C-alpha cells in the first residue's frame, strides 16, 4: 500500500542543498568562494607524473577516486537540469553553472591530448583499502586513459555528451566558453565513434567492478550524437541517431568477470544505460513527426514500465511508495527516472497527447504525480518520516559512508592522517564529523527501513549521479505545485 499522506516540502531549500553537495565532492584547488569550507585542497598533483594537468573534477561518491564515466553522466544531467529548469532556479542557477564548470574545466584537461581520453584518476583498490581524507591522500593516483589502440567509446561519448549539453547551458552567459566546450565535444565524439570499443576490455582491471559498462557502448554513442544535434542542429548528428537507433533494439548479453549481464533497453536510464534518456531527449528535439518511430513509442513504453497501474510495469515499489530497480544505490533510479518523467511531461504538453499503457490511459499530470511522489519520499514523506538528504528536514542520515564527512576536518585535526588512521571513525557509531549538506544517500531497502550505518554503503553512500537529476526535479517542483 502506497503511503497517502500530505506533506509540505521546501523544494527551494532542498534545491540549494542538492547543488551545495557538489562542493563537498570537489577535487583539486578549491576556489575562494567555496562554501562547504570543511573541505580543503586535495589531489593537487593528479596527472603530473605523466606531464598532464588532471587536477579538478569530482570524487564520485564516498571515496577519493575520479571515475570519469559516472562523473560525465552527472555533468550531463546537471546541464540538462539547467537547460530545462534553469529559469525556475532563481539565484541557484549560478551555483548550478559553477557545479557544471567544475566538471567541464576538468574534462577539457582530460581530453586535451589528441588521440587520448582520460577515463580515471587513482587506483580504486588501494583507495578503498584506506579510510582517509582526500586532503591526506597518499594512495596511488595513476591516470588511466583510453586511446586509438585501447578504445573506450562509452566514457568518451559520455564526456562528449556532457560537453555538448554544458555548452548549451553556458551559451547565454558565457558564449566564448560555450564555443570551446562544443568544439571539444565534437572532437571527442568523433574519437569515440571512430575507435569503437569498450573500456572494459582495456581498463577493466581498474574500472571493474566499480563502473564496468554493463550495457554496451552503443547507447553512449547515440546519446552523445543526440546532444550534439541539440547543441548544433547539424544534420550529420541527426542522421547518425536515426541510422544507429536500431542498434539499441537488441538486448545485449555481456560476460563481465565471468558473470552474464543483459544490456539496457527502453526502460533503462542511469550512468550506464542511456536508452530511455535518448528516447525522451530525441522526442523533445525532433521537428519531423514522421521520424517519431521508434523514439516516441519507446518513450511511451518507458513511462508504462514505471507506473504502478500499468500492465507493463517492470519496477517494484516499497510499501511506502519508493521505486526500486536492481542495482546498488537505489535512489539513483528514483531520481533519474523521475527526471525523465518530468521532462517527458513537457513534450506531452507540447504535443497535446496522452499515453496508452495497454487499456490504461495516462495523462501528463500522472507523470508529474509519480515523479513528485518519489521526490517527496526522498525528502521525508515516507514511513520513517526521514529525509534521505543530509541536512534537510528534522531527521536525516547521520552516518553516511563518506570519508571526508566522517573524519575530522583539517581545521580541527591539522596533522596528517594515514591510510588506516581513520578506521576508528569509520567503525564509530557517532554521527559524522562534518555535514555533507545536500548529499542524498543510496536510500532505504525495499521494506522502507534504513540502518544509517557507514558500513552499509549500498544504502548510506551518496553519489553525484543520485544528486544531479534531483537538481532538475527540485527546480521544477520549486515553481510547479501542479503540472
mmCIF file of N, CA and C in Angstrom, residues 268-362:
data_model
loop_
_atom_site.group_PDB
_atom_site.id
_atom_site.type_symbol
_atom_site.label_atom_id
_atom_site.label_comp_id
_atom_site.label_asym_id
_atom_site.label_seq_id
_atom_site.Cartn_x
_atom_site.Cartn_y
_atom_site.Cartn_z
ATOM 1 N N UNK A 268 15.617 1.566 -19.384
ATOM 2 C CA UNK A 268 16.793 1.813 -18.554
ATOM 3 C C UNK A 268 17.314 3.238 -18.710
ATOM 4 N N UNK A 269 17.768 3.805 -17.587
ATOM 5 C CA UNK A 269 18.430 5.099 -17.638
ATOM 6 C C UNK A 269 19.259 5.308 -16.382
ATOM 7 N N UNK A 270 20.529 5.673 -16.580
ATOM 8 C CA UNK A 270 21.426 5.931 -15.461
ATOM 9 C C UNK A 270 22.828 6.109 -16.001
ATOM 10 N N UNK A 271 23.827 6.055 -15.140
ATOM 11 C CA UNK A 271 25.201 6.299 -15.595
ATOM 12 C C UNK A 271 25.647 5.256 -16.618
ATOM 13 N N UNK A 272 25.049 4.070 -16.590
ATOM 14 C CA UNK A 272 25.470 3.013 -17.510
ATOM 15 C C UNK A 272 24.604 2.937 -18.763
ATOM 16 N N UNK A 273 23.308 3.030 -18.606
ATOM 17 C CA UNK A 273 22.393 2.866 -19.743
ATOM 18 C C UNK A 273 21.662 4.169 -20.039
ATOM 19 N N UNK A 274 21.749 4.629 -21.276
ATOM 20 C CA UNK A 274 21.166 5.912 -21.659
ATOM 21 C C UNK A 274 19.877 5.760 -22.471
ATOM 22 N N UNK A 275 19.392 4.531 -22.608
ATOM 23 C CA UNK A 275 18.325 4.231 -23.571
ATOM 24 C C UNK A 275 17.102 5.124 -23.428
ATOM 25 N N UNK A 276 16.497 5.139 -22.235
ATOM 26 C CA UNK A 276 15.283 5.943 -22.056
ATOM 27 C C UNK A 276 15.585 7.431 -22.215
ATOM 28 N N UNK A 277 16.753 7.856 -21.791
ATOM 29 C CA UNK A 277 17.137 9.255 -21.944
ATOM 30 C C UNK A 277 17.238 9.669 -23.398
ATOM 31 N N UNK A 278 17.774 8.775 -24.230
ATOM 32 C CA UNK A 278 17.867 9.059 -25.669
ATOM 33 C C UNK A 278 16.472 9.271 -26.246
ATOM 34 N N UNK A 279 15.552 8.381 -25.937
ATOM 35 C CA UNK A 279 14.205 8.474 -26.500
ATOM 36 C C UNK A 279 13.478 9.737 -26.038
ATOM 37 N N UNK A 280 13.615 10.075 -24.767
ATOM 38 C CA UNK A 280 12.967 11.289 -24.262
ATOM 39 C C UNK A 280 13.625 12.529 -24.857
ATOM 40 N N UNK A 281 14.950 12.552 -24.891
ATOM 41 C CA UNK A 281 15.667 13.704 -25.437
ATOM 42 C C UNK A 281 15.319 13.925 -26.908
ATOM 43 N N UNK A 282 15.340 12.857 -27.679
ATOM 44 C CA UNK A 282 15.062 12.990 -29.111
ATOM 45 C C UNK A 282 13.606 13.391 -29.334
ATOM 46 N N UNK A 283 12.712 12.891 -28.504
ATOM 47 C CA UNK A 283 11.300 13.266 -28.651
ATOM 48 C C UNK A 283 11.102 14.761 -28.394
ATOM 49 N N UNK A 284 12.022 15.362 -27.645
ATOM 50 C CA UNK A 284 11.921 16.794 -27.355
ATOM 51 C C UNK A 284 12.513 17.656 -28.467
ATOM 52 N N UNK A 285 13.438 17.088 -29.246
ATOM 53 C CA UNK A 285 14.168 17.947 -30.185
ATOM 54 C C UNK A 285 13.810 17.702 -31.642
ATOM 55 N N UNK A 286 13.071 16.628 -31.930
ATOM 56 C CA UNK A 286 12.849 16.363 -33.358
ATOM 57 C C UNK A 286 11.737 17.252 -33.899
ATOM 58 N N UNK A 287 11.913 17.641 -35.142
ATOM 59 C CA UNK A 287 10.956 18.529 -35.798
ATOM 60 C C UNK A 287 10.008 17.749 -36.701
ATOM 61 N N UNK A 288 10.461 16.616 -37.162
ATOM 62 C CA UNK A 288 9.703 15.872 -38.170
ATOM 63 C C UNK A 288 8.960 14.720 -37.510
ATOM 64 N N UNK A 289 7.658 14.823 -37.397
ATOM 65 C CA UNK A 289 6.885 13.806 -36.688
ATOM 66 C C UNK A 289 6.947 12.448 -37.371
ATOM 67 N N UNK A 290 7.262 12.409 -38.644
ATOM 68 C CA UNK A 290 7.353 11.123 -39.342
ATOM 69 C C UNK A 290 8.551 10.315 -38.847
ATOM 70 N N UNK A 291 9.473 10.977 -38.138
ATOM 71 C CA UNK A 291 10.641 10.285 -37.593
ATOM 72 C C UNK A 291 10.405 9.834 -36.152
ATOM 73 N N UNK A 292 9.163 9.889 -35.697
ATOM 74 C CA UNK A 292 8.905 9.628 -34.283
ATOM 75 C C UNK A 292 9.162 8.170 -33.911
ATOM 76 N N UNK A 293 9.110 7.279 -34.879
ATOM 77 C CA UNK A 293 9.346 5.866 -34.590
ATOM 78 C C UNK A 293 10.844 5.576 -34.702
ATOM 79 N N UNK A 294 11.497 4.937 -33.730
ATOM 80 C CA UNK A 294 10.905 4.325 -32.538
ATOM 81 C C UNK A 294 10.984 5.195 -31.282
ATOM 82 N N UNK A 295 11.378 6.462 -31.417
ATOM 83 C CA UNK A 295 11.676 7.267 -30.229
ATOM 84 C C UNK A 295 10.451 7.481 -29.344
ATOM 85 N N UNK A 296 9.387 8.005 -29.923
ATOM 86 C CA UNK A 296 8.198 8.307 -29.117
ATOM 87 C C UNK A 296 7.537 7.037 -28.582
ATOM 88 N N UNK A 297 7.331 5.997 -29.405
ATOM 89 C CA UNK A 297 6.767 4.756 -28.841
ATOM 90 C C UNK A 297 7.624 4.192 -27.705
ATOM 91 N N UNK A 298 8.944 4.246 -27.851
ATOM 92 C CA UNK A 298 9.810 3.730 -26.792
ATOM 93 C C UNK A 298 9.763 4.607 -25.544
ATOM 94 N N UNK A 299 9.640 5.926 -25.745
ATOM 95 C CA UNK A 299 9.497 6.816 -24.588
ATOM 96 C C UNK A 299 8.176 6.536 -23.867
ATOM 97 N N UNK A 300 7.123 6.307 -24.635
ATOM 98 C CA UNK A 300 5.837 5.921 -24.031
ATOM 99 C C UNK A 300 5.971 4.606 -23.264
ATOM 100 N N UNK A 301 6.657 3.644 -23.881
ATOM 101 C CA UNK A 301 6.851 2.343 -23.218
ATOM 102 C C UNK A 301 7.647 2.486 -21.930
ATOM 103 N N UNK A 302 8.597 3.401 -21.948
ATOM 104 C CA UNK A 302 9.370 3.680 -20.740
ATOM 105 C C UNK A 302 8.447 4.158 -19.613
ATOM 106 N N UNK A 303 7.562 5.102 -19.920
ATOM 107 C CA UNK A 303 6.618 5.591 -18.912
ATOM 108 C C UNK A 303 5.764 4.434 -18.390
ATOM 109 N N UNK A 304 5.301 3.595 -19.307
ATOM 110 C CA UNK A 304 4.449 2.470 -18.909
ATOM 111 C C UNK A 304 5.204 1.462 -18.035
ATOM 112 N N UNK A 305 6.536 1.428 -18.167
ATOM 113 C CA UNK A 305 7.325 0.494 -17.343
ATOM 114 C C UNK A 305 7.415 0.943 -15.892
ATOM 115 N N UNK A 306 7.055 2.202 -15.620
ATOM 116 C CA UNK A 306 7.205 2.761 -14.271
ATOM 117 C C UNK A 306 5.912 2.865 -13.487
ATOM 118 N N UNK A 307 4.797 3.103 -14.166
ATOM 119 C CA UNK A 307 3.562 3.431 -13.452
ATOM 120 C C UNK A 307 3.004 2.224 -12.715
ATOM 121 N N UNK A 308 2.649 2.402 -11.449
ATOM 122 C CA UNK A 308 2.140 1.268 -10.663
ATOM 123 C C UNK A 308 0.920 0.599 -11.286
ATOM 124 N N UNK A 309 0.076 1.388 -11.978
ATOM 125 C CA UNK A 309 -1.167 0.839 -12.537
ATOM 126 C C UNK A 309 -0.984 0.248 -13.925
ATOM 127 N N UNK A 310 0.223 0.348 -14.475
ATOM 128 C CA UNK A 310 0.447 -0.096 -15.855
ATOM 129 C C UNK A 310 0.562 -1.611 -15.939
ATOM 130 N N UNK A 311 -0.054 -2.227 -16.956
ATOM 131 C CA UNK A 311 0.079 -3.682 -17.128
ATOM 132 C C UNK A 311 1.489 -4.104 -17.525
ATOM 133 N N UNK A 312 2.321 -3.148 -17.966
ATOM 134 C CA UNK A 312 3.690 -3.496 -18.371
ATOM 135 C C UNK A 312 4.730 -2.937 -17.392
ATOM 136 N N UNK A 313 4.314 -2.700 -16.159
ATOM 137 C CA UNK A 313 5.247 -2.197 -15.147
ATOM 138 C C UNK A 313 6.395 -3.191 -14.950
ATOM 139 N N UNK A 314 7.632 -2.666 -14.921
ATOM 140 C CA UNK A 314 8.787 -3.555 -14.737
ATOM 141 C C UNK A 314 9.644 -3.144 -13.536
ATOM 142 N N UNK A 315 9.122 -2.253 -12.698
ATOM 143 C CA UNK A 315 9.826 -1.866 -11.476
ATOM 144 C C UNK A 315 9.001 -2.320 -10.277
ATOM 145 N N UNK A 316 9.629 -2.279 -9.109
ATOM 146 C CA UNK A 316 8.918 -2.592 -7.869
ATOM 147 C C UNK A 316 8.730 -1.314 -7.063
ATOM 148 N N UNK A 317 7.804 -1.365 -6.134
ATOM 149 C CA UNK A 317 7.610 -0.248 -5.208
ATOM 150 C C UNK A 317 7.601 -0.785 -3.780
ATOM 151 N N UNK A 318 8.237 -0.020 -2.885
ATOM 152 C CA UNK A 318 8.197 -0.379 -1.465
ATOM 153 C C UNK A 318 6.796 -0.106 -0.924
ATOM 154 N N UNK A 319 6.454 -0.646 0.259
ATOM 155 C CA UNK A 319 5.140 -0.345 0.849
ATOM 156 C C UNK A 319 4.894 1.156 0.986
ATOM 157 N N UNK A 320 5.975 1.928 1.206
ATOM 158 C CA UNK A 320 5.839 3.378 1.347
ATOM 159 C C UNK A 320 5.836 4.134 0.038
ATOM 160 N N UNK A 321 6.025 3.415 -1.088
ATOM 161 C CA UNK A 321 5.893 4.056 -2.391
ATOM 162 C C UNK A 321 7.174 4.381 -3.122
ATOM 163 N N UNK A 322 8.337 3.890 -2.644
ATOM 164 C CA UNK A 322 9.599 4.198 -3.326
ATOM 165 C C UNK A 322 9.847 3.203 -4.458
ATOM 166 N N UNK A 323 10.228 3.751 -5.605
ATOM 167 C CA UNK A 323 10.515 2.939 -6.785
ATOM 168 C C UNK A 323 11.822 2.173 -6.578
ATOM 169 N N UNK A 324 11.823 0.914 -7.017
ATOM 170 C CA UNK A 324 13.027 0.079 -6.904
ATOM 171 C C UNK A 324 13.331 -0.601 -8.222
ATOM 172 N N UNK A 325 14.624 -0.613 -8.571
ATOM 173 C CA UNK A 325 15.160 -1.395 -9.676
ATOM 174 C C UNK A 325 16.410 -2.111 -9.181
ATOM 175 N N UNK A 326 16.800 -3.204 -9.843
ATOM 176 C CA UNK A 326 18.051 -3.866 -9.446
ATOM 177 C C UNK A 326 19.240 -2.933 -9.622
ATOM 178 N N UNK A 327 20.267 -3.154 -8.818
ATOM 179 C CA UNK A 327 21.461 -2.311 -8.896
ATOM 180 C C UNK A 327 21.630 -1.528 -7.616
ATOM 181 N N UNK A 328 22.874 -1.273 -7.228
ATOM 182 C CA UNK A 328 23.146 -0.587 -5.970
ATOM 183 C C UNK A 328 22.689 0.857 -5.974
ATOM 184 N N UNK A 329 22.740 1.463 -4.797
ATOM 185 C CA UNK A 329 22.393 2.874 -4.640
ATOM 186 C C UNK A 329 21.052 3.176 -5.300
ATOM 187 N N UNK A 330 19.979 2.605 -4.758
ATOM 188 C CA UNK A 330 18.682 2.612 -5.438
ATOM 189 C C UNK A 330 18.140 3.999 -5.743
ATOM 190 N N UNK A 331 18.446 5.007 -4.928
ATOM 191 C CA UNK A 331 17.864 6.324 -5.198
ATOM 192 C C UNK A 331 18.351 6.922 -6.512
ATOM 193 N N UNK A 332 19.433 6.367 -7.090
ATOM 194 C CA UNK A 332 19.822 6.823 -8.425
ATOM 195 C C UNK A 332 18.698 6.544 -9.425
ATOM 196 N N UNK A 333 17.984 5.438 -9.240
ATOM 197 C CA UNK A 333 16.880 5.116 -10.145
ATOM 198 C C UNK A 333 15.698 6.050 -9.901
ATOM 199 N N UNK A 334 15.393 6.280 -8.632
ATOM 200 C CA UNK A 334 14.249 7.136 -8.304
ATOM 201 C C UNK A 334 14.446 8.549 -8.849
ATOM 202 N N UNK A 335 15.665 9.078 -8.781
ATOM 203 C CA UNK A 335 15.879 10.454 -9.244
ATOM 204 C C UNK A 335 15.992 10.523 -10.766
ATOM 205 N N UNK A 336 16.778 9.643 -11.378
ATOM 206 C CA UNK A 336 16.998 9.730 -12.828
ATOM 207 C C UNK A 336 15.724 9.431 -13.612
ATOM 208 N N UNK A 337 14.982 8.424 -13.197
ATOM 209 C CA UNK A 337 13.763 8.061 -13.927
ATOM 210 C C UNK A 337 12.684 9.118 -13.723
ATOM 211 N N UNK A 338 12.600 9.666 -12.513
ATOM 212 C CA UNK A 338 11.615 10.733 -12.259
ATOM 213 C C UNK A 338 11.938 11.978 -13.072
ATOM 214 N N UNK A 339 13.233 12.273 -13.230
ATOM 215 C CA UNK A 339 13.631 13.413 -14.047
ATOM 216 C C UNK A 339 13.084 13.250 -15.470
ATOM 217 N N UNK A 340 13.227 12.067 -16.023
ATOM 218 C CA UNK A 340 12.720 11.841 -17.383
ATOM 219 C C UNK A 340 11.205 11.998 -17.451
ATOM 220 N N UNK A 341 10.503 11.576 -16.414
ATOM 221 C CA UNK A 341 9.042 11.736 -16.407
ATOM 222 C C UNK A 341 8.657 13.210 -16.499
ATOM 223 N N UNK A 342 9.358 14.050 -15.739
ATOM 224 C CA UNK A 342 9.021 15.473 -15.733
ATOM 225 C C UNK A 342 9.357 16.115 -17.078
ATOM 226 N N UNK A 343 10.496 15.739 -17.656
ATOM 227 C CA UNK A 343 10.851 16.289 -18.964
ATOM 228 C C UNK A 343 9.874 15.797 -20.037
ATOM 229 N N UNK A 344 9.507 14.530 -19.980
ATOM 230 C CA UNK A 344 8.599 13.989 -20.994
ATOM 231 C C UNK A 344 7.206 14.596 -20.860
ATOM 232 N N UNK A 345 6.827 14.937 -19.644
ATOM 233 C CA UNK A 345 5.565 15.643 -19.426
ATOM 234 C C UNK A 345 5.507 16.925 -20.259
ATOM 235 N N UNK A 346 6.633 17.610 -20.365
ATOM 236 C CA UNK A 346 6.661 18.848 -21.152
ATOM 237 C C UNK A 346 6.447 18.552 -22.637
ATOM 238 N N UNK A 347 6.991 17.459 -23.102
ATOM 239 C CA UNK A 347 6.795 17.086 -24.507
ATOM 240 C C UNK A 347 5.327 16.723 -24.760
ATOM 241 N N UNK A 348 4.754 15.989 -23.827
ATOM 242 C CA UNK A 348 3.335 15.618 -23.987
ATOM 243 C C UNK A 348 2.455 16.857 -24.023
ATOM 244 N N UNK A 349 2.808 17.851 -23.226
ATOM 245 C CA UNK A 349 2.047 19.098 -23.224
ATOM 246 C C UNK A 349 2.151 19.780 -24.588
ATOM 247 N N UNK A 350 3.353 19.797 -25.137
ATOM 248 C CA UNK A 350 3.591 20.419 -26.443
ATOM 249 C C UNK A 350 2.814 19.683 -27.538
ATOM 250 N N UNK A 351 2.808 18.347 -27.435
ATOM 251 C CA UNK A 351 2.147 17.540 -28.470
ATOM 252 C C UNK A 351 0.653 17.357 -28.196
ATOM 253 N N UNK A 352 0.223 17.770 -26.996
ATOM 254 C CA UNK A 352 -1.177 17.658 -26.598
ATOM 255 C C UNK A 352 -1.690 16.233 -26.772
ATOM 256 N N UNK A 353 -1.031 15.293 -26.090
ATOM 257 C CA UNK A 353 -1.476 13.911 -26.221
ATOM 258 C C UNK A 353 -1.317 13.166 -24.901
ATOM 259 N N UNK A 354 -1.902 11.977 -24.859
ATOM 260 C CA UNK A 354 -1.824 11.116 -23.687
ATOM 261 C C UNK A 354 -1.058 9.849 -24.075
ATOM 262 N N UNK A 355 -0.779 9.023 -23.077
ATOM 263 C CA UNK A 355 -0.078 7.753 -23.293
ATOM 264 C C UNK A 355 -1.040 6.618 -23.014
ATOM 265 N N UNK A 356 -0.935 5.559 -23.796
ATOM 266 C CA UNK A 356 -1.757 4.359 -23.576
ATOM 267 C C UNK A 356 -0.855 3.226 -23.108
ATOM 268 N N UNK A 357 -1.064 2.777 -21.882
ATOM 269 C CA UNK A 357 -0.372 1.602 -21.346
ATOM 270 C C UNK A 357 -1.386 0.467 -21.346
ATOM 271 N N UNK A 358 -1.436 -0.266 -22.448
ATOM 272 C CA UNK A 358 -2.498 -1.249 -22.605
ATOM 273 C C UNK A 358 -3.840 -0.536 -22.607
ATOM 274 N N UNK A 359 -4.721 -0.937 -21.702
ATOM 275 C CA UNK A 359 -6.033 -0.297 -21.607
ATOM 276 C C UNK A 359 -6.027 0.927 -20.688
ATOM 277 N N UNK A 360 -4.903 1.184 -20.068
ATOM 278 C CA UNK A 360 -4.818 2.302 -19.120
ATOM 279 C C UNK A 360 -4.403 3.567 -19.867
ATOM 280 N N UNK A 361 -5.218 4.617 -19.744
ATOM 281 C CA UNK A 361 -4.897 5.901 -20.370
ATOM 282 C C UNK A 361 -4.179 6.773 -19.336
ATOM 283 N N UNK A 362 -3.026 7.290 -19.710
ATOM 284 C CA UNK A 362 -2.198 8.066 -18.785
ATOM 285 C C UNK A 362 -2.068 9.491 -19.308
#
